[in-house]
mmCIF file of C-alpha atoms in Angstrom:
data_model
loop_
_atom_site.group_PDB
_atom_site.id
_atom_site.type_symbol
_atom_site.label_atom_id
_atom_site.label_comp_id
_atom_site.label_asym_id
_atom_site.label_seq_id
_atom_site.Cartn_x
_atom_site.Cartn_y
_atom_site.Cartn_z
ATOM 1 C CA GLY N 1 89.678 124.011 118.529
ATOM 2 C CA ASP N 2 89.681 121.059 116.160
ATOM 3 C CA SER N 3 87.489 118.024 116.549
ATOM 4 C CA ALA N 4 87.690 114.630 114.881
ATOM 5 C CA VAL N 5 85.326 111.713 114.437
ATOM 6 C CA VAL N 6 86.746 108.369 113.315
ATOM 7 C CA ASP N 7 87.144 105.370 112.261
ATOM 8 C CA TYR N 8 90.330 105.919 110.290
ATOM 9 C CA ILE N 9 93.362 104.098 108.891
ATOM 10 C CA LEU N 10 96.876 105.559 109.003
ATOM 11 C CA ASN N 11 99.904 104.371 107.028
ATOM 12 C CA ILE N 12 102.689 104.518 109.626
ATOM 13 C CA VAL N 13 105.346 103.591 107.070
ATOM 14 C CA ASN N 14 104.588 106.826 105.204
ATOM 15 C CA GLY N 15 104.501 108.821 108.433
ATOM 16 C CA ASN N 16 100.789 109.633 108.233
ATOM 17 C CA LYS N 17 99.375 111.397 111.282
ATOM 18 C CA ILE N 18 96.393 113.398 112.469
ATOM 19 C CA THR N 19 97.195 116.578 114.387
ATOM 20 C CA LEU N 20 94.654 118.300 116.606
ATOM 21 C CA SER N 21 95.141 121.957 117.523
ATOM 22 C CA GLY N 22 93.560 124.634 119.651
ATOM 23 C CA ALA N 23 92.636 124.911 123.309
ATOM 24 C CA GLY N 24 89.300 123.228 122.696
ATOM 25 C CA ALA N 25 90.610 120.277 120.681
ATOM 26 C CA ALA N 26 88.281 117.278 120.958
ATOM 27 C CA PHE N 27 88.295 113.688 119.746
ATOM 28 C CA TYR N 28 85.494 111.109 119.622
ATOM 29 C CA ALA N 29 85.615 107.437 118.680
ATOM 30 C CA PRO N 30 83.666 104.244 119.342
ATOM 31 C CA THR N 31 85.252 102.121 122.068
ATOM 32 C CA SER N 32 83.605 98.869 120.956
ATOM 33 C CA ALA N 33 81.681 97.534 117.996
ATOM 34 C CA ASN N 34 78.275 99.154 117.420
ATOM 35 C CA GLN N 35 78.846 101.586 120.267
ATOM 36 C CA ALA N 36 78.097 105.294 120.325
ATOM 37 C CA LEU N 37 80.979 107.739 120.032
ATOM 38 C CA THR N 38 82.937 108.327 123.242
ATOM 39 C CA SER N 39 84.882 111.453 124.155
ATOM 40 C CA PHE N 40 88.621 110.892 124.598
ATOM 41 C CA THR N 41 90.898 112.912 126.888
ATOM 42 C CA VAL N 42 93.362 114.875 124.739
ATOM 43 C CA LEU N 43 97.031 114.644 125.791
ATOM 44 C CA ASN N 44 99.806 117.038 124.760
ATOM 45 C CA GLN N 45 103.327 117.906 125.873
ATOM 46 C CA SER N 46 102.154 119.898 128.902
ATOM 47 C CA ASN N 47 99.751 117.355 130.412
ATOM 48 C CA PHE N 48 101.512 114.143 129.372
ATOM 49 C CA THR N 49 102.646 112.875 132.774
ATOM 50 C CA GLY N 50 102.868 109.444 134.332
ATOM 51 C CA SER N 51 99.880 110.223 136.524
ATOM 52 C CA ALA N 52 97.807 111.630 133.651
ATOM 53 C CA ILE N 53 95.858 108.464 132.910
ATOM 54 C CA SER N 54 93.584 106.061 134.719
ATOM 55 C CA ALA N 55 93.607 102.330 134.070
ATOM 56 C CA ALA N 56 90.298 102.369 132.172
ATOM 57 C CA GLY N 57 90.434 105.828 130.570
ATOM 58 C CA ASN N 58 90.398 106.679 126.867
ATOM 59 C CA TYR N 59 93.161 108.976 125.571
ATOM 60 C CA VAL N 60 94.437 110.524 122.361
ATOM 61 C CA LEU N 61 97.730 112.270 121.507
ATOM 62 C CA MET N 62 97.277 115.628 119.778
ATOM 63 C CA SER N 63 100.990 115.997 118.942
ATOM 64 C CA ASP N 64 104.421 114.394 119.311
ATOM 65 C CA ILE N 65 105.817 114.090 122.867
ATOM 66 C CA ASP N 66 109.490 114.517 123.863
ATOM 67 C CA LEU N 67 110.580 113.172 127.273
ATOM 68 C CA SER N 68 114.249 114.196 126.959
ATOM 69 C CA GLY N 69 116.124 114.939 130.166
ATOM 70 C CA SER N 70 114.095 112.753 132.541
ATOM 71 C CA THR N 71 114.800 109.310 134.032
ATOM 72 C CA PHE N 72 111.962 107.085 135.207
ATOM 73 C CA LEU N 73 112.246 104.155 137.612
ATOM 74 C CA LYS N 74 109.168 102.212 136.536
ATOM 75 C CA ALA N 75 106.668 102.021 133.696
ATOM 76 C CA TYR N 76 105.680 105.513 132.569
ATOM 77 C CA PHE N 77 102.015 104.593 132.933
ATOM 78 C CA ASP N 78 102.280 102.226 135.892
ATOM 79 C CA VAL N 79 98.866 100.574 135.462
ATOM 80 C CA LYS N 80 97.170 97.492 134.061
ATOM 81 C CA TYR N 81 95.534 99.339 131.204
ATOM 82 C CA THR N 82 92.071 98.397 129.889
ATOM 83 C CA GLY N 83 91.211 101.588 127.993
ATOM 84 C CA LYS N 84 91.753 102.866 124.453
ATOM 85 C CA PHE N 85 94.886 104.864 123.563
ATOM 86 C CA HIS N 86 95.065 106.490 120.103
ATOM 87 C CA GLY N 87 98.395 107.956 119.044
ATOM 88 C CA LEU N 88 97.031 109.386 115.750
ATOM 89 C CA GLY N 89 100.393 108.582 114.147
ATOM 90 C CA HIS N 90 102.402 110.630 116.646
ATOM 91 C CA LYS N 91 105.513 109.488 118.498
ATOM 92 C CA ILE N 92 106.833 109.585 122.043
ATOM 93 C CA SER N 93 110.583 110.227 121.980
ATOM 94 C CA ASN N 94 113.401 109.649 124.453
ATOM 95 C CA LEU N 95 111.610 107.667 127.167
ATOM 96 C CA TYR N 96 114.439 106.500 129.448
ATOM 97 C CA ILE N 97 113.680 104.013 132.224
ATOM 98 C CA ASN N 98 116.221 102.718 134.751
ATOM 99 C CA LEU N 99 114.479 99.772 136.402
ATOM 100 C CA LEU N 100 115.839 99.173 139.906
ATOM 101 C CA SER N 101 113.414 96.414 140.915
ATOM 102 C CA GLY N 102 111.593 93.567 139.218
ATOM 103 C CA GLY N 103 108.272 93.848 137.406
ATOM 104 C CA SER N 104 106.662 94.763 134.096
ATOM 105 C CA VAL N 105 107.924 97.909 132.412
ATOM 106 C CA GLY N 106 107.436 99.965 129.256
ATOM 107 C CA LEU N 107 105.266 102.913 128.305
ATOM 108 C CA PHE N 108 102.505 100.893 129.986
ATOM 109 C CA LYS N 109 103.147 98.458 132.810
ATOM 110 C CA GLU N 110 100.670 95.919 131.412
ATOM 111 C CA LEU N 111 97.827 95.776 128.907
ATOM 112 C CA ASP N 112 94.727 93.963 130.113
ATOM 113 C CA SER N 113 91.595 92.565 128.451
ATOM 114 C CA GLY N 114 89.703 95.034 126.288
ATOM 115 C CA SER N 115 92.566 97.484 125.801
ATOM 116 C CA THR N 116 93.594 99.059 122.497
ATOM 117 C CA VAL N 117 96.812 100.902 121.661
ATOM 118 C CA ARG N 118 97.054 102.135 118.084
ATOM 119 C CA ASP N 119 98.932 104.410 115.676
ATOM 120 C CA LEU N 120 101.804 105.239 118.031
ATOM 121 C CA GLY N 121 105.599 105.272 117.851
ATOM 122 C CA LEU N 122 108.190 104.985 120.627
ATOM 123 C CA ASP N 123 111.344 106.614 119.271
ATOM 124 C CA ASN N 124 114.710 106.122 121.003
ATOM 125 C CA PHE N 125 113.190 104.121 123.872
ATOM 126 C CA ILE N 126 115.944 103.188 126.346
ATOM 127 C CA LEU N 127 115.476 100.691 129.175
ATOM 128 C CA GLN N 128 118.313 99.940 131.564
ATOM 129 C CA VAL N 129 117.521 96.943 133.784
ATOM 130 C CA SER N 130 119.515 97.374 136.998
ATOM 131 C CA ALA N 131 117.291 95.132 139.131
ATOM 132 C CA ALA N 132 119.342 93.004 141.497
ATOM 133 C CA GLY N 133 117.920 89.958 143.236
ATOM 134 C CA ASN N 134 119.506 87.514 145.631
ATOM 135 C CA VAL N 135 119.409 83.791 146.194
ATOM 136 C CA ALA N 136 116.383 84.115 148.477
ATOM 137 C CA ALA N 137 114.477 86.611 146.338
ATOM 138 C CA PRO N 138 115.216 86.402 142.608
ATOM 139 C CA VAL N 139 113.478 88.999 140.454
ATOM 140 C CA TYR N 140 111.612 88.895 137.153
ATOM 141 C CA VAL N 141 111.532 91.564 134.473
ATOM 142 C CA ARG N 142 109.101 91.855 131.555
ATOM 143 C CA ALA N 143 110.132 94.676 129.256
ATOM 144 C CA GLY N 144 108.837 96.169 126.028
ATOM 145 C CA ALA N 145 108.595 99.655 124.549
ATOM 146 C CA ILE N 146 104.779 99.662 124.468
ATOM 147 C CA ALA N 147 104.124 97.384 127.450
ATOM 148 C CA GLY N 148 105.993 95.046 129.738
ATOM 149 C CA ALA N 149 103.314 92.404 129.448
ATOM 150 C CA ILE N 150 99.932 91.570 128.031
ATOM 151 C CA ALA N 151 98.295 90.510 131.245
ATOM 152 C CA ASP N 152 95.069 88.704 130.329
ATOM 153 C CA ALA N 153 93.605 88.398 126.866
ATOM 154 C CA ASN N 154 91.167 85.579 127.482
ATOM 155 C CA SER N 155 87.930 87.378 128.321
ATOM 156 C CA SER N 156 88.166 90.226 125.767
ATOM 157 C CA SER N 157 90.579 90.855 122.909
ATOM 158 C CA ILE N 158 93.517 93.266 123.052
ATOM 159 C CA TYR N 159 94.223 95.263 119.873
ATOM 160 C CA LEU N 160 97.683 96.572 118.967
ATOM 161 C CA THR N 161 97.754 98.225 115.557
ATOM 162 C CA GLY N 162 100.010 100.688 113.769
ATOM 163 C CA LEU N 163 102.754 100.580 116.418
ATOM 164 C CA TRP N 164 106.504 101.000 116.007
ATOM 165 C CA SER N 165 109.548 101.390 118.245
ATOM 166 C CA THR N 166 113.287 102.059 118.113
ATOM 167 C CA GLY N 167 115.876 102.012 120.879
ATOM 168 C CA LEU N 168 117.629 99.656 123.300
ATOM 169 C CA ILE N 169 116.773 97.299 126.148
ATOM 170 C CA TYR N 170 119.882 96.531 128.200
ATOM 171 C CA ALA N 171 119.758 93.926 130.980
ATOM 172 C CA LYS N 172 122.784 93.826 133.234
ATOM 173 C CA SER N 173 124.186 90.328 133.775
ATOM 174 C CA ASN N 174 122.778 89.061 137.059
ATOM 175 C CA SER N 175 122.621 85.428 138.154
ATOM 176 C CA TYR N 176 119.581 86.235 140.289
ATOM 177 C CA LEU N 177 117.575 87.818 137.495
ATOM 178 C CA ASP N 178 115.132 84.917 137.618
ATOM 179 C CA GLU N 179 113.290 85.742 134.406
ATOM 180 C CA LEU N 180 113.887 88.272 131.645
ATOM 181 C CA SER N 181 111.211 88.512 128.954
ATOM 182 C CA ALA N 182 111.954 91.324 126.524
ATOM 183 C CA GLY N 183 110.549 92.411 123.179
ATOM 184 C CA GLY N 184 110.627 95.469 120.977
ATOM 185 C CA LEU N 185 106.908 96.144 121.485
ATOM 186 C CA VAL N 186 105.765 93.813 124.311
ATOM 187 C CA GLY N 187 107.901 91.833 126.728
ATOM 188 C CA LEU N 188 105.591 88.920 127.505
ATOM 189 C CA GLN N 189 102.186 87.780 126.283
ATOM 190 C CA TYR N 190 99.915 85.429 128.131
ATOM 191 C CA GLY N 191 96.387 85.040 126.848
ATOM 192 C CA ASN N 192 95.063 83.977 123.463
ATOM 193 C CA HIS N 193 93.027 86.891 122.105
ATOM 194 C CA VAL N 194 95.611 89.408 120.937
ATOM 195 C CA VAL N 195 95.461 91.189 117.574
ATOM 196 C CA LEU N 196 98.811 92.650 116.426
ATOM 197 C CA TRP N 197 98.566 94.338 113.037
ATOM 198 C CA LYS N 198 100.839 96.501 110.875
ATOM 199 C CA SER N 199 103.428 97.050 113.601
ATOM 200 C CA TYR N 200 107.208 96.702 113.816
ATOM 201 C CA SER N 201 110.234 97.309 116.035
ATOM 202 C CA THR N 202 113.967 97.803 115.595
ATOM 203 C CA VAL N 203 114.713 97.854 119.346
ATOM 204 C CA SER N 204 117.997 96.084 120.193
ATOM 205 C CA ILE N 205 117.992 93.750 123.195
ATOM 206 C CA ASP N 206 121.324 93.260 124.952
ATOM 207 C CA ASN N 207 121.594 90.978 127.976
#
């Protein structure tokens, strides 16, 4: 199969992408400055599942992903992610999440110190917030197509580059929805060391 060694720059506006093919497809990249090349786990349509990744793993998309026909009740990758995720210019389409309880939600639950997500599109991302609190237990929701929240960017920088998203975040009117933080890419950022570069969103937010 194909192999690739990077660093590389993709022009997402022009739709540039790198496609890996073959059963033995491999991808290597440095995971920090002046570091030796690291092998990334290759993800495709057949092995792209919510349980496919670990919080600190390094992953690369070899092709576009279509999640049509499925409804998810939490973040697709329900972890505080500290690894490196390279989309290679590919897109994940039709991720539909119906959030029934409070929390952080998106493709990733949260991004933590040291994480990188790059060269990735979320196309037709739909989030329905149906979380219902009560006077004794109000709920919070942090929602974004890439991640619900950036959890801690004080000890090591978080890099978000070459990202884009389209779709809708809809939050049902609820007097006990204690906090709603929503954004087209990330719902809430706390921490100072975040690099966001050459990224955009046209996600509509309706609450």
